XYZ file of C-alpha atoms in Angstrom:
190
model
C -106.011 176.110 69.622
C -108.309 178.967 68.858
C -112.088 178.874 69.338
C -113.033 178.464 65.628
C -110.699 175.462 65.271
C -112.016 173.824 68.464
C -115.583 174.416 67.340
C -114.878 173.064 63.831
C -113.337 169.904 65.312
C -116.261 169.457 67.706
C -118.847 169.923 64.948
C -117.094 167.548 62.546
C -116.998 164.825 65.229
C -120.738 164.828 65.940
C -123.800 163.631 64.069
C -126.315 166.493 63.709
C -129.851 165.801 64.895
C -133.198 167.259 63.969
C -134.615 169.496 66.666
C -138.263 170.416 66.824
C -139.987 173.280 68.562
C -141.839 170.934 70.896
C -141.012 167.819 72.854
C -142.086 164.895 70.686
C -143.288 161.908 72.698
C -141.518 158.650 71.748
C -143.520 155.803 70.225
C -142.875 152.763 68.064
C -144.973 150.676 65.700
C -144.480 147.287 64.153
C -144.704 147.093 60.361
C -145.675 143.392 60.219
C -144.982 141.629 56.932
C -146.116 138.194 55.842
C -146.116 136.004 52.745
C -149.535 134.678 51.680
C -150.352 132.956 48.397
C -146.911 133.812 47.039
C -147.335 137.548 47.653
C -145.972 139.809 50.397
C -148.488 141.700 52.525
C -148.360 144.290 55.288
C -150.673 143.847 58.262
C -152.722 146.780 59.525
C -155.438 147.332 62.096
C -158.490 149.535 62.345
C -158.900 151.099 65.765
C -162.259 150.933 67.533
C -164.643 153.866 67.536
C -164.600 153.954 71.354
C -160.978 155.068 71.802
C -160.165 158.580 73.020
C -157.933 159.446 70.053
C -157.547 158.355 66.438
C -160.891 156.547 66.622
C -161.662 154.266 63.703
C -158.370 154.999 61.989
C -156.157 152.480 60.248
C -152.910 151.989 62.142
C -149.947 149.752 62.650
C -149.809 147.926 65.977
C -147.829 150.159 68.305
C -147.873 152.894 70.861
C -145.948 154.963 73.341
C -142.607 153.888 74.738
C -142.877 152.584 78.307
C -140.147 152.962 80.915
C -139.517 149.175 80.815
C -138.886 149.140 77.041
C -135.129 148.910 76.442
C -135.432 149.608 72.704
C -137.982 150.815 70.177
C -138.107 147.231 68.923
C -139.222 146.183 72.412
C -141.973 148.814 72.303
C -143.225 147.747 68.863
C -143.249 144.043 69.777
C -144.881 144.618 73.184
C -147.613 146.763 71.663
C -148.231 144.254 68.843
C -148.718 141.522 71.410
C -151.034 143.690 73.525
C -153.123 144.905 70.576
C -153.370 141.894 68.266
C -151.792 138.961 70.123
C -148.749 138.716 67.815
C -146.135 137.207 70.114
C -142.625 138.752 70.007
C -140.987 135.343 69.590
C -143.030 134.845 66.394
C -141.587 137.966 64.743
C -138.227 138.238 63.015
C -137.225 141.893 63.323
C -135.705 143.171 60.078
C -134.809 146.722 61.097
C -136.025 150.262 61.488
C -137.489 152.643 58.956
C -137.129 156.421 59.289
C -138.586 158.040 62.396
C -141.710 160.101 61.770
C -142.535 163.332 63.596
C -146.291 163.871 63.645
C -148.404 166.986 64.007
C -149.819 165.365 67.154
C -146.323 165.592 68.674
C -145.244 161.950 68.492
C -141.871 160.688 67.283
C -142.773 157.289 65.827
C -140.108 154.680 65.139
C -141.402 152.092 62.636
C -139.872 148.623 63.058
C -140.239 146.170 60.166
C -140.690 142.506 61.028
C -141.760 139.259 59.400
C -144.069 136.607 60.818
C -145.361 133.280 59.479
C -148.788 133.163 57.832
C -151.445 132.075 58.681
C -151.512 133.351 62.247
C -154.134 133.233 64.993
C -154.578 136.796 66.253
C -156.210 137.822 69.508
C -157.292 141.435 69.022
C -157.770 143.626 72.076
C -161.536 144.254 72.028
C -161.263 147.783 73.424
C -158.651 148.853 70.886
C -158.906 146.858 67.663
C -161.997 146.653 65.451
C -160.326 144.879 62.498
C -157.068 143.259 61.417
C -156.344 143.067 57.692
C -153.523 142.656 55.223
C -152.752 144.623 52.077
C -150.573 143.260 49.256
C -147.371 145.261 48.955
C -147.587 145.239 45.147
C -151.023 146.852 45.359
C -149.620 149.581 47.634
C -146.648 150.092 45.303
C -148.911 150.681 42.284
C -149.078 154.495 41.824
C -152.617 154.159 40.449
C -153.819 153.156 43.945
C -152.376 156.176 45.771
C -154.521 159.308 46.162
C -152.739 162.519 47.146
C -154.675 165.469 48.539
C -153.308 168.719 49.927
C -154.299 170.541 53.097
C -153.461 173.938 54.456
C -150.670 173.928 57.051
C -151.241 174.961 60.649
C -148.948 177.958 60.099
C -148.461 179.845 56.830
C -146.475 177.842 54.334
C -146.805 175.418 51.451
C -149.713 172.998 51.364
C -149.084 169.626 52.980
C -149.628 166.399 51.024
C -152.011 163.906 52.604
C -151.755 160.384 51.193
C -154.604 157.892 51.015
C -154.919 154.310 49.898
C -158.539 153.193 49.736
C -158.300 149.431 50.184
C -161.637 147.655 50.432
C -163.569 149.497 53.156
C -160.400 150.934 54.720
C -158.906 154.408 54.306
C -155.166 154.174 54.953
C -153.910 157.709 55.598
C -152.053 159.897 58.096
C -148.987 158.537 59.865
C -149.716 155.004 58.617
C -149.672 156.176 55.000
C -146.448 158.114 55.530
C -144.812 155.040 57.088
C -145.936 152.931 54.116
C -144.526 155.544 51.718
C -141.195 155.373 53.557
C -141.309 151.571 53.442
C -141.983 151.612 49.695
C -139.113 154.086 49.160
C -136.798 151.622 50.905
C -138.189 148.292 49.670
C -140.170 149.149 46.546
C -137.405 148.164 44.157
C -137.517 144.606 45.562
C -141.262 144.066 45.123
């Protein structure tokens, strides 16, 4: 066989990946869902103001992948237990959403899971300032989404920044992008 044929066969047999110009650190978050008062909610946290990074921001329970984590699901469940006391055995994992590459050089794998409501949480005092739920129908209502645009780090088109202002919480950044992905996947079922 000639080189072009070998190369064509090799390329057709592989799944292309996305490559970035930097090494993205692996992380995973749990997208915890629960049914309360006949309505589906997503659970979020607000980080404390004393943390080194992302202080006071709304986030999903999650964090960096540890060497002992066999899967991203393991990471998401371990972090949820560490941060809010949601035990892995109390979560039914539903599957993964799309990975998210962040400007802070993380590759976040969101893992959707369901748990029974009500639940007694034990927030980590050094990490979590608040735990709250948001109805999925409220998030899916376009009237509740605010889109702003910021200049990119390098020349190029402006970047959309999504916000949901729910009660006293500003849901934006990676959390908002994960919710947008979730709504793209599940919105038709709400």
